[in-house]
Short mmCIF file of C-alpha atoms in Angstrom, two decimals:
data_model
loop_
_atom_site.label_atom_id
_atom_site.label_comp_id
_atom_site.label_asym_id
_atom_site.label_seq_id
_atom_site.Cartn_x
_atom_site.Cartn_y
_atom_site.Cartn_z
CA UNK A 3 -0.15 -0.30 0.13
CA UNK A 4 1.73 3.41 -0.81
CA UNK A 5 0.38 5.01 1.90
CA UNK A 6 2.99 2.49 3.69
CA UNK A 7 5.32 2.97 2.16
CA UNK A 8 5.47 6.56 2.49
CA UNK A 9 5.80 5.97 6.23
CA UNK A 10 9.18 3.61 5.32
CA UNK A 11 10.80 5.51 3.25
CA UNK A 12 10.46 8.50 5.99
CA UNK A 13 12.60 6.36 8.65
CA UNK A 14 15.16 4.68 5.68
CA UNK A 15 15.83 6.98 3.59
CA UNK A 16 18.18 9.51 5.53
CA UNK A 17 20.55 6.08 6.31
CA UNK A 18 21.08 5.26 2.85
CA UNK A 19 24.23 6.61 1.71
CA UNK A 20 26.72 5.92 5.14
CA UNK A 21 30.21 5.04 4.60
CA UNK A 22 30.88 2.13 6.22
CA UNK A 23 35.20 1.60 6.62
CA UNK A 24 36.78 -1.00 8.31
CA UNK A 25 40.29 -1.22 9.51
CA UNK A 26 43.22 -3.00 9.95
CA UNK A 27 43.96 -2.15 13.30
CA UNK A 28 41.50 -4.95 15.41
CA UNK A 29 40.37 -8.41 13.43
CA UNK A 30 36.13 -7.24 14.11
CA UNK A 31 36.32 -3.76 14.08
CA UNK A 32 33.32 -3.12 11.49
CA UNK A 33 31.56 -6.65 13.35
CA UNK A 34 31.92 -5.17 16.53
CA UNK A 35 31.54 -1.20 16.03
CA UNK A 36 28.57 -1.52 14.39
CA UNK A 37 24.85 -1.59 15.77
CA UNK A 38 22.91 -4.10 15.50
CA UNK A 39 19.97 -1.54 13.73
CA UNK A 40 21.95 -0.16 11.82
CA UNK A 41 21.38 0.28 7.89
CA UNK A 42 24.35 -0.69 6.33
CA UNK A 43 21.84 -2.07 2.90
CA UNK A 44 18.49 -0.17 1.92
CA UNK A 45 15.78 -2.08 -0.45
CA UNK A 46 16.47 -0.22 -3.98
CA UNK A 47 12.54 -0.03 -3.59
CA UNK A 48 12.24 1.93 -0.69
CA UNK A 49 15.12 4.47 -2.50
CA UNK A 50 13.19 5.01 -5.70
CA UNK A 51 9.69 5.31 -3.93
CA UNK A 52 11.48 8.24 -1.03
CA UNK A 53 13.35 9.64 -4.22
CA UNK A 54 10.01 9.99 -6.63
CA UNK A 55 8.11 11.25 -3.76
CA UNK A 56 10.77 14.23 -3.21
CA UNK A 57 11.52 14.70 -6.05
CA UNK A 58 8.19 15.45 -7.45
CA UNK A 59 6.80 17.34 -4.13
CA UNK A 60 10.01 19.66 -4.54
CA UNK A 61 9.02 20.64 -8.21
CA UNK A 62 5.97 22.34 -6.73
CA UNK A 63 4.45 25.29 -3.98
CA UNK A 64 6.47 25.14 -1.04
CA UNK A 65 9.36 26.82 -0.13
CA UNK A 66 12.05 27.50 -1.55
CA UNK A 67 10.38 26.99 -4.62
CA UNK A 68 7.70 29.06 -4.66
CA UNK A 69 9.89 31.97 -5.90
CA UNK A 70 9.95 30.17 -9.47
CA UNK A 71 5.94 30.50 -9.30
CA UNK A 72 6.97 34.28 -8.20
CA UNK A 73 9.51 35.17 -11.41
CA UNK A 74 7.08 33.09 -13.65
CA UNK A 75 3.26 35.35 -12.02
CA UNK A 76 1.79 32.54 -11.00
CA UNK A 77 2.26 33.69 -7.53
CA UNK A 78 3.05 37.07 -6.18
CA UNK A 79 4.71 36.70 -2.81
CA UNK A 80 5.87 39.09 -0.43
CA UNK A 81 8.32 40.56 2.39
CA UNK A 82 8.16 36.46 3.72
CA UNK A 83 9.68 35.18 0.13
CA UNK A 84 12.05 38.17 -0.96
CA UNK A 85 13.47 36.09 -3.44
CA UNK A 86 10.33 36.80 -5.29
CA UNK A 87 10.83 40.49 -4.83
CA UNK A 88 14.21 40.47 -6.78
CA UNK A 89 16.64 39.50 -3.80
CA UNK A 90 19.42 37.77 -4.42
CA UNK A 91 20.27 35.06 -2.44
CA UNK A 92 21.52 31.41 -2.61
CA UNK A 93 20.14 28.10 -3.02
CA UNK A 94 21.40 26.46 0.07
CA UNK A 95 18.32 23.86 -0.35
CA UNK A 96 17.65 23.23 -3.71
CA UNK A 97 21.17 22.48 -4.14
CA UNK A 98 21.29 20.01 -1.01
CA UNK A 99 17.79 18.32 -1.93
CA UNK A 100 19.00 17.48 -5.36
CA UNK A 101 22.24 15.86 -4.46
CA UNK A 102 20.54 13.85 -1.85
CA UNK A 103 18.40 12.17 -4.31
CA UNK A 104 21.36 11.68 -6.37
CA UNK A 105 23.02 10.24 -3.77
CA UNK A 106 20.11 7.92 -3.05
CA UNK A 107 20.18 6.93 -6.67
CA UNK A 108 23.81 5.83 -6.52
CA UNK A 109 23.10 3.93 -3.53
CA UNK A 110 20.07 1.98 -5.49
CA UNK A 111 23.43 0.81 -8.46
CA UNK A 112 25.54 -0.41 -5.21
CA UNK A 113 22.88 -2.16 -4.29
CA UNK A 114 22.11 -3.95 -7.90
CA UNK A 115 25.72 -3.73 -8.39
CA UNK A 116 26.96 -6.54 -10.49
CA UNK A 117 22.97 -7.03 -12.36
CA UNK A 118 23.66 -4.60 -14.42
CA UNK A 119 22.58 -7.43 -16.93
CA UNK A 120 20.30 -9.81 -15.23
CA UNK A 121 16.65 -9.19 -15.30
CA UNK A 122 16.57 -8.54 -11.29
CA UNK A 123 18.43 -5.62 -11.45
CA UNK A 124 18.30 -4.35 -15.23
CA UNK A 125 15.32 -3.10 -15.88
CA UNK A 126 15.27 -1.47 -11.89
CA UNK A 127 19.01 0.50 -12.97
CA UNK A 128 17.24 1.38 -16.18
CA UNK A 129 14.11 3.34 -13.80
CA UNK A 130 17.31 4.63 -11.86
CA UNK A 131 19.17 6.09 -14.30
CA UNK A 132 16.02 7.80 -16.57
CA UNK A 133 15.17 10.08 -13.27
CA UNK A 134 18.53 10.58 -12.46
CA UNK A 135 18.65 11.97 -15.98
CA UNK A 136 15.36 14.07 -15.04
CA UNK A 137 16.96 14.94 -12.18
CA UNK A 138 20.26 16.35 -13.94
CA UNK A 139 18.10 18.43 -16.51
CA UNK A 140 16.26 19.84 -13.61
CA UNK A 141 18.94 21.52 -11.63
CA UNK A 142 21.07 22.33 -14.59
CA UNK A 143 18.46 24.25 -15.55
CA UNK A 144 18.25 26.41 -13.05
CA UNK A 145 22.02 26.57 -12.51
CA UNK A 146 23.94 25.99 -15.79
CA UNK A 147 27.10 24.67 -14.90
CA UNK A 148 26.72 22.01 -12.26
CA UNK A 149 29.01 18.91 -11.33
CA UNK A 150 28.39 15.85 -13.19
CA UNK A 151 30.97 14.07 -14.67
CA UNK A 152 32.66 14.14 -11.53
CA UNK A 153 30.26 13.64 -9.52
CA UNK A 154 30.72 10.40 -7.11
CA UNK A 155 29.74 7.31 -7.66
CA UNK A 156 30.97 4.99 -5.02
CA UNK A 157 30.47 5.23 -1.92
CA UNK A 158 34.04 3.88 -1.55
CA UNK A 159 35.21 6.56 -3.48
CA UNK A 160 33.78 10.31 -2.39
CA UNK A 161 34.92 13.41 -4.27
CA UNK A 162 34.20 16.71 -2.55
CA UNK A 163 35.51 19.14 -5.16
CA UNK A 164 34.10 17.83 -8.37
CA UNK A 165 34.27 20.43 -10.84
CA UNK A 166 31.30 22.90 -12.72
CA UNK A 167 30.45 20.40 -16.22
CA UNK A 168 29.59 22.75 -18.63
CA UNK A 169 26.05 22.81 -19.51
CA UNK A 170 26.24 22.18 -23.15
CA UNK A 171 28.27 19.50 -22.46
CA UNK A 172 25.61 18.04 -19.95
CA UNK A 173 23.34 17.73 -22.38
CA UNK A 174 24.39 15.72 -24.70
CA UNK A 175 25.63 13.24 -22.33
CA UNK A 176 22.10 13.28 -20.36
CA UNK A 177 20.80 12.17 -24.15
CA UNK A 178 23.35 9.59 -24.47
CA UNK A 179 22.88 7.82 -20.87
CA UNK A 180 18.85 8.13 -22.05
CA UNK A 181 19.12 6.53 -24.63
CA UNK A 182 21.59 3.86 -22.92
CA UNK A 183 19.12 3.61 -20.22
CA UNK A 184 16.12 3.01 -22.38
CA UNK A 185 17.77 0.74 -24.63
CA UNK A 186 18.12 -1.69 -21.04
CA UNK A 187 14.16 -1.43 -20.03
CA UNK A 188 12.90 -4.88 -20.64
CA UNK A 189 9.04 -5.75 -19.96
CA UNK A 190 9.45 -8.77 -17.80
CA UNK A 191 12.42 -7.77 -15.79
CA UNK A 192 11.78 -7.39 -12.26
CA UNK A 193 10.66 -3.57 -11.80
CA UNK A 194 9.62 -1.91 -8.61
CA UNK A 195 5.80 -2.49 -8.16
CA UNK A 196 3.87 -0.41 -5.71
CA UNK A 197 6.97 1.03 -4.69
CA UNK A 198 6.66 3.15 -8.13
CA UNK A 199 4.93 6.04 -7.84
CA UNK A 200 4.67 6.76 -11.45
CA UNK A 201 3.89 3.85 -13.21
CA UNK A 202 3.45 1.03 -10.59
CA UNK A 203 6.47 -0.94 -12.30
CA UNK A 204 5.07 -0.52 -15.34
CA UNK A 205 8.01 -0.85 -17.88
CA UNK A 206 6.18 -0.34 -21.10
CA UNK A 207 4.88 3.23 -19.15
CA UNK A 208 8.75 4.30 -18.01
CA UNK A 209 9.44 3.65 -21.92
CA UNK A 210 7.25 6.27 -22.65
CA UNK A 211 8.48 8.41 -20.07
CA UNK A 212 12.06 8.34 -20.86
CA UNK A 213 10.83 8.99 -25.11
CA UNK A 214 9.06 12.04 -23.52
CA UNK A 215 12.05 13.01 -21.33
CA UNK A 216 14.08 12.77 -24.64
CA UNK A 217 11.52 15.07 -26.13
CA UNK A 218 12.01 17.56 -23.91
CA UNK A 219 15.56 17.44 -23.59
CA UNK A 220 15.65 18.11 -27.41
CA UNK A 221 13.32 20.47 -27.27
CA UNK A 222 15.15 23.10 -24.63
CA UNK A 223 17.80 23.03 -27.44
CA UNK A 224 15.68 24.72 -30.15
CA UNK A 225 17.47 27.76 -30.50
CA UNK A 226 21.03 26.91 -28.11
CA UNK A 227 22.37 24.18 -30.85
CA UNK A 228 19.38 23.61 -33.61
CA UNK A 229 21.06 20.90 -35.13
CA UNK A 230 21.45 18.64 -31.88
CA UNK A 231 18.13 19.72 -30.85
CA UNK A 232 16.06 18.69 -34.15
CA UNK A 233 18.09 15.11 -34.07
CA UNK A 234 17.22 14.92 -30.81
CA UNK A 235 13.30 15.28 -30.83
CA UNK A 236 12.73 13.29 -34.58
CA UNK A 237 14.34 10.25 -33.27
CA UNK A 238 11.76 11.20 -29.93
CA UNK A 239 9.35 11.32 -32.28
CA UNK A 240 9.91 8.84 -34.51
CA UNK A 241 10.96 5.68 -31.36
CA UNK A 242 9.23 2.28 -31.14
CA UNK A 243 9.08 3.21 -27.04
CA UNK A 244 6.23 5.88 -27.86
CA UNK A 245 5.63 8.89 -26.08
CA UNK A 246 2.90 9.76 -23.32
CA UNK A 247 -0.73 9.32 -25.22
CA UNK A 248 -2.84 9.90 -22.58
CA UNK A 249 -3.69 11.39 -19.26
CA UNK A 250 -3.51 8.18 -17.59
CA UNK A 251 0.69 7.65 -18.97
CA UNK A 252 1.30 11.15 -16.79
CA UNK A 253 4.11 10.94 -14.31
CA UNK A 254 2.64 11.64 -10.83
CA UNK A 255 3.03 11.28 -7.13
CA UNK A 256 -0.66 10.44 -5.63
CA UNK A 257 -1.08 12.85 -2.09
CA UNK A 258 -3.15 11.95 0.98
CA UNK A 259 -5.14 14.98 2.57
CA UNK A 260 -5.74 12.66 5.70
CA UNK A 261 -2.38 11.44 6.72
CA UNK A 262 1.14 13.00 7.28
CA UNK A 263 1.20 16.58 6.61
CA UNK A 264 4.36 15.23 4.58
CA UNK A 265 2.68 13.65 1.87
CA UNK A 266 -0.69 16.65 0.77
CA UNK A 267 -0.22 18.01 -1.75
CA UNK A 268 2.67 20.85 -2.03
CA UNK A 269 0.41 23.57 -2.70
CA UNK A 270 -2.08 22.11 -0.60
CA UNK A 271 0.39 21.91 2.59
CA UNK A 272 1.47 25.71 1.59
CA UNK A 273 -2.12 26.84 2.91
CA UNK A 274 -1.79 24.37 6.19
CA UNK A 275 1.42 25.56 7.44
CA UNK A 276 2.75 28.89 5.02
CA UNK A 277 2.44 31.79 5.88
CA UNK A 278 -0.12 33.56 4.01
CA UNK A 279 2.54 35.47 2.07
CA UNK A 280 2.97 32.70 -0.04
CA UNK A 281 -0.75 31.75 -0.89
CA UNK A 282 -1.83 34.55 -2.79
CA UNK A 283 -2.31 34.05 -7.19
CA UNK A 284 -0.29 36.11 -9.48
CA UNK A 285 -2.83 38.84 -11.61
CA UNK A 286 -0.63 38.39 -14.43
CA UNK A 287 -2.23 34.49 -14.40
CA UNK A 288 -5.95 35.62 -13.32
CA UNK A 289 -6.11 38.31 -14.82
CA UNK A 290 -4.80 36.17 -18.81
CA UNK A 291 -8.01 33.80 -17.40
CA UNK A 292 -10.52 36.49 -17.09
CA UNK A 293 -9.46 37.91 -20.54
CA UNK A 294 -9.64 34.42 -22.24
CA UNK A 295 -13.43 33.88 -20.15
CA UNK A 296 -11.47 30.33 -19.30
CA UNK A 297 -13.13 27.31 -17.36
CA UNK A 298 -10.59 27.02 -15.55
CA UNK A 299 -10.42 30.33 -13.57
CA UNK A 300 -12.99 29.14 -11.05
CA UNK A 301 -11.36 26.17 -10.28
CA UNK A 302 -8.12 27.54 -9.84
CA UNK A 303 -8.73 30.90 -8.03
CA UNK A 304 -10.76 31.66 -4.50
CA UNK A 305 -13.33 34.30 -5.70
CA UNK A 306 -13.91 37.54 -3.90
CA UNK A 307 -16.27 39.98 -3.11
CA UNK A 308 -15.62 43.82 -4.02
CA UNK A 309 -18.08 46.93 -3.29
CA UNK A 310 -20.69 43.64 -3.05
CA UNK A 311 -19.85 41.26 -6.49
CA UNK A 312 -17.85 38.14 -6.67
CA UNK A 313 -15.31 38.49 -8.62
CA UNK A 314 -11.27 37.36 -9.62
CA UNK A 315 -8.15 39.07 -8.27
CA UNK A 316 -4.96 38.57 -8.12
CA UNK A 317 -2.04 40.96 -6.79
CA UNK A 318 0.63 42.47 -8.56
CA UNK A 319 4.21 40.68 -8.51
CA UNK A 320 7.03 41.68 -6.64
CA UNK A 321 5.33 45.28 -5.68
CA UNK A 322 7.78 47.06 -3.50
CA UNK A 323 7.07 47.34 0.71
CA UNK A 324 4.63 50.49 0.87
CA UNK A 325 2.48 48.61 -1.74
CA UNK A 326 2.38 45.86 -0.13
CA UNK A 327 1.76 47.22 3.21
CA UNK A 328 -1.57 48.84 1.73
CA UNK A 329 -3.02 45.48 0.47
CA UNK A 330 -6.13 44.57 2.05
CA UNK A 331 -5.65 40.46 1.41
CA UNK A 332 -9.29 39.60 1.45
CA UNK A 333 -9.29 41.04 -2.08
CA UNK A 334 -7.36 39.10 -3.45
CA UNK A 335 -7.34 35.28 -4.54
CA UNK A 336 -5.89 32.58 -3.43
CA UNK A 337 -5.98 29.28 -5.46
CA UNK A 338 -9.39 27.80 -4.67
CA UNK A 339 -9.94 26.36 -1.12
CA UNK A 340 -12.97 23.60 -2.71
CA UNK A 341 -10.62 21.76 -5.10
CA UNK A 342 -6.42 23.03 -4.64
CA UNK A 343 -6.40 24.15 -0.69
CA UNK A 344 -9.45 22.04 0.19
CA UNK A 345 -8.73 18.87 3.12
CA UNK A 346 -11.46 17.32 1.86
CA UNK A 347 -10.90 17.31 -1.60
CA UNK A 348 -10.40 14.19 -3.77
CA UNK A 349 -6.59 14.94 -3.38
CA UNK A 350 -4.61 16.39 -6.43
CA UNK A 351 -1.69 14.12 -7.46
CA UNK A 352 2.09 15.83 -8.23
CA UNK A 353 2.87 16.27 -11.20
CA UNK A 354 6.67 15.27 -12.37
CA UNK A 355 5.59 15.13 -16.24
CA UNK A 356 1.96 14.83 -18.81
CA UNK A 357 0.85 14.32 -21.35
CA UNK A 358 -0.43 17.49 -21.79
CA UNK A 359 3.65 18.85 -22.03
CA UNK A 360 4.30 16.19 -25.07
CA UNK A 361 1.30 17.86 -26.71
CA UNK A 362 2.43 20.82 -26.73
CA UNK A 363 6.27 19.66 -27.93
CA UNK A 364 4.30 18.20 -30.62
CA UNK A 365 2.38 21.47 -31.97
CA UNK A 366 5.71 23.03 -31.78
CA UNK A 367 8.09 20.75 -33.33
CA UNK A 368 5.40 20.03 -36.12
CA UNK A 369 5.78 24.20 -36.81
CA UNK A 370 9.59 23.61 -37.35
CA UNK A 371 8.09 20.49 -39.50
CA UNK A 372 10.47 17.79 -36.73
CA UNK A 373 9.13 14.57 -37.34
CA UNK A 374 5.38 16.09 -38.05
CA UNK A 375 3.90 18.01 -40.65
CA UNK A 376 3.10 22.17 -39.80
CA UNK A 377 -0.66 21.17 -40.26
CA UNK A 378 -0.38 18.71 -37.62
CA UNK A 379 0.51 21.28 -34.82
CA UNK A 380 -3.30 22.71 -34.39
CA UNK A 381 -4.25 19.36 -33.35
CA UNK A 382 -1.70 18.64 -31.50
CA UNK A 383 -1.80 21.79 -29.19
CA UNK A 384 -5.43 21.29 -29.36
CA UNK A 385 -5.22 17.50 -27.64
CA UNK A 386 -2.95 19.60 -25.05
CA UNK A 387 -5.30 22.08 -24.58
CA UNK A 388 -8.11 19.17 -23.45
CA UNK A 389 -5.87 17.28 -22.11
CA UNK A 390 -4.73 20.24 -19.62
CA UNK A 391 -8.59 21.01 -19.24
CA UNK A 392 -8.77 16.92 -17.88
CA UNK A 393 -6.57 17.39 -15.81
CA UNK A 394 -7.28 17.09 -11.82
CA UNK A 395 -8.53 19.36 -10.18
CA UNK A 396 -10.47 21.03 -13.00
CA UNK A 397 -11.81 17.71 -14.53
CA UNK A 398 -13.51 19.19 -17.47
CA UNK A 399 -14.48 17.13 -20.34
CA UNK A 400 -14.49 19.36 -23.08
CA UNK A 401 -13.57 22.71 -24.70
CA UNK A 402 -16.21 25.02 -24.64
CA UNK A 403 -16.49 25.98 -28.46
CA UNK A 404 -16.42 29.90 -27.71
CA UNK A 405 -13.03 29.09 -25.89
CA UNK A 406 -11.84 26.87 -29.12
CA UNK A 407 -13.12 30.08 -31.71
CA UNK A 408 -12.03 33.31 -29.96
CA UNK A 409 -8.68 31.89 -27.39
CA UNK A 410 -7.35 28.74 -29.06
CA UNK A 411 -7.47 29.67 -33.15
CA UNK A 412 -4.41 29.80 -35.45
CA UNK A 413 -6.45 31.21 -37.71
CA UNK A 414 -4.22 33.95 -40.12
CA UNK A 415 -1.21 33.63 -37.51
CA UNK A 416 2.17 33.98 -38.05
CA UNK A 417 4.44 30.60 -36.88
CA UNK A 418 5.57 33.13 -33.94
CA UNK A 419 1.51 34.39 -33.22
CA UNK A 420 0.94 30.27 -33.07
CA UNK A 421 4.01 29.25 -30.97
CA UNK A 422 2.92 32.19 -28.28
CA UNK A 423 -0.18 30.02 -28.28
CA UNK A 424 1.35 27.29 -27.54
CA UNK A 425 3.56 28.42 -24.90
CA UNK A 426 1.03 30.52 -23.16
CA UNK A 427 -1.20 27.22 -22.63
CA UNK A 428 1.68 25.65 -21.64
CA UNK A 429 2.37 28.47 -18.87
CA UNK A 430 -1.10 28.00 -18.15
CA UNK A 431 -0.94 24.13 -17.83
CA UNK A 432 2.25 24.36 -15.73
CA UNK A 433 0.85 26.20 -12.63
CA UNK A 434 1.50 24.33 -9.29
CA UNK A 435 5.07 22.84 -11.33
CA UNK A 436 7.00 26.03 -10.47
CA UNK A 437 10.45 24.58 -11.85
CA UNK A 438 9.01 23.97 -15.36
CA UNK A 439 7.40 26.52 -15.54
CA UNK A 440 10.33 28.75 -14.79
CA UNK A 441 12.77 27.07 -17.46
CA UNK A 442 9.82 26.74 -20.80
CA UNK A 443 9.64 30.92 -20.08
CA UNK A 444 12.66 31.54 -20.17
CA UNK A 445 13.35 29.12 -22.89
CA UNK A 446 10.08 30.45 -25.24
CA UNK A 447 9.88 33.57 -23.98
CA UNK A 448 6.43 33.71 -23.89
CA UNK A 449 3.85 34.80 -21.95
CA UNK A 450 5.44 38.42 -22.31
CA UNK A 451 6.03 39.04 -18.80
CA UNK A 452 6.51 42.74 -17.28
CA UNK A 453 8.48 42.48 -13.69
CA UNK A 454 6.89 44.02 -11.21
CA UNK A 455 8.17 48.27 -9.69
CA UNK A 456 10.09 46.51 -6.82
CA UNK A 457 13.56 47.00 -7.78
CA UNK A 458 15.48 43.95 -6.03
CA UNK A 459 19.29 43.45 -7.19
CA UNK A 460 18.07 42.81 -10.82
CA UNK A 461 17.36 46.68 -11.16
CA UNK A 462 14.11 45.61 -11.68
CA UNK A 463 14.70 42.61 -13.85
CA UNK A 464 13.12 39.22 -13.61
CA UNK A 465 15.56 36.74 -12.55
CA UNK A 466 17.45 33.83 -14.85
CA UNK A 467 19.16 31.56 -13.08
CA UNK A 468 19.54 30.19 -9.29
CA UNK A 469 22.53 31.39 -7.42
CA UNK A 470 24.54 28.71 -6.80
CA UNK A 471 25.02 27.24 -2.97
CA UNK A 472 27.08 29.00 -0.44
CA UNK A 473 28.60 25.33 0.73
CA UNK A 474 29.90 25.88 -2.80
CA UNK A 475 31.50 28.63 -2.23
CA UNK A 476 33.03 26.85 0.91
CA UNK A 477 33.86 23.64 0.03
CA UNK A 478 34.68 23.77 -3.85
CA UNK A 479 36.16 27.07 -3.58
CA UNK A 480 38.09 26.48 -7.42
CA UNK A 481 35.63 25.01 -9.23
CA UNK A 482 33.47 26.68 -8.50
CA UNK A 483 35.00 30.13 -8.90
CA UNK A 484 36.12 29.00 -12.44
CA UNK A 485 32.55 27.86 -13.41
CA UNK A 486 30.86 31.70 -12.24
CA UNK A 487 34.66 32.93 -14.32
CA UNK A 488 32.40 31.89 -17.88
CA UNK A 489 29.28 33.54 -16.75
CA UNK A 490 28.14 36.88 -18.45
CA UNK A 491 27.34 38.12 -15.00
CA UNK A 492 28.77 35.81 -12.37
CA UNK A 493 27.27 33.69 -10.22
CA UNK A 494 23.83 36.22 -10.04
CA UNK A 495 20.41 35.76 -10.86
CA UNK A 496 21.18 37.83 -14.15
CA UNK A 497 23.32 35.38 -15.76
CA UNK A 498 21.72 33.24 -18.91
CA UNK A 499 22.06 29.38 -18.57
CA UNK A 500 23.67 28.39 -21.83
CA UNK A 501 20.18 26.95 -24.26
CA UNK A 502 18.58 30.15 -22.30
CA UNK A 503 18.97 32.46 -25.80
CA UNK A 504 15.63 34.39 -26.05
#
């Protein structure tokens, strides 16, 4: 049962990467100095459960990740989230969270060592490696150059000062690793069963997930390395593995409103345990949905009453202290307390990747003629919107005709205008997935966002990346300084990662 697995992993994951070494001084040193309850081996299933859960939850609404949602103007953080107002600060927690998950994947590899070509280990290792690619992509997308090739591969040889690889070298390496891992997935092999929160051990679905991740890697390179981008996208579109084909293929972690707080959807936990400063929607998102008469608006946002009239109103982003002090919070919308912020509503899964994501990538690829005709672009786009409408908590089974005609139509539009529509619908659909929304907004440049009035430390510009952990400055200084020297604006919010060309 998944709730039982969630409880087990909370206790065991912290011991997943313990260093156990003997000594030549005492014959039985290791045996006599190891408490009988110590964790020296960990079930890979418990590790993968923790990795998938934490990795997915970190994408969503809680600190320290809510800042990215405010940068793309889904949320409107105030003084409690200073970086949402463009004040710089190192991303210590995000950095350590990712490398802890990556260390746990290394532990899975240690536990399954020698079984790389055996049905008992082959596909389990491949699944772990595919998610490893997912994590490394997210980490490099946030920071740019990161430790990759010299990161510790074994608990017997720890490297505390790995070099920072260039992002332009990391991306091809990730694509290569993903291809190798996909080739190992074999139906009939032992898998992770119910500990696999995404697919319950279904290897075919992991093939689709891995190949869809390849499509995402390729599209992220569109403006930085077009040749590799096209090659990668075409290969993913044509691969026999398939791509996510409907919402039943979505990679998601189930959540439980009546369980321990850590099992709640992160956006819900933001309401039940976080500051009120984290709960309000940005005016950019609310106004976009209002202007389009989008049927998702009343399901996403809580209405407010102003002068006796029920309406929806978002807070401006990155406001000054004076502006924030004058706000009457009751006049502004939070996510709907009957859906996103409900303790009794059917729990909303926390998503890692959805069919809608893939439809929008396919629509973009079709506009470029990469693996599909430009005439197919609208069909993929329409299917993506339909899939986004159907996701909980919206559960809308059809697109209103007026919305299709007035908001979605491609008639008489240039390819650039079509791309803006695709990217804007993706931006709406990615609400609650802050890191991915931030990456896609930087990549596409859509929707066009106006910075808030608070200048912060960026002179009023929306940040383009996260700042490295201060631990790297202290413990890996030489490699850190080498990476920073490659940036146009140093280790700041305003330096762009390699693929960010818009």
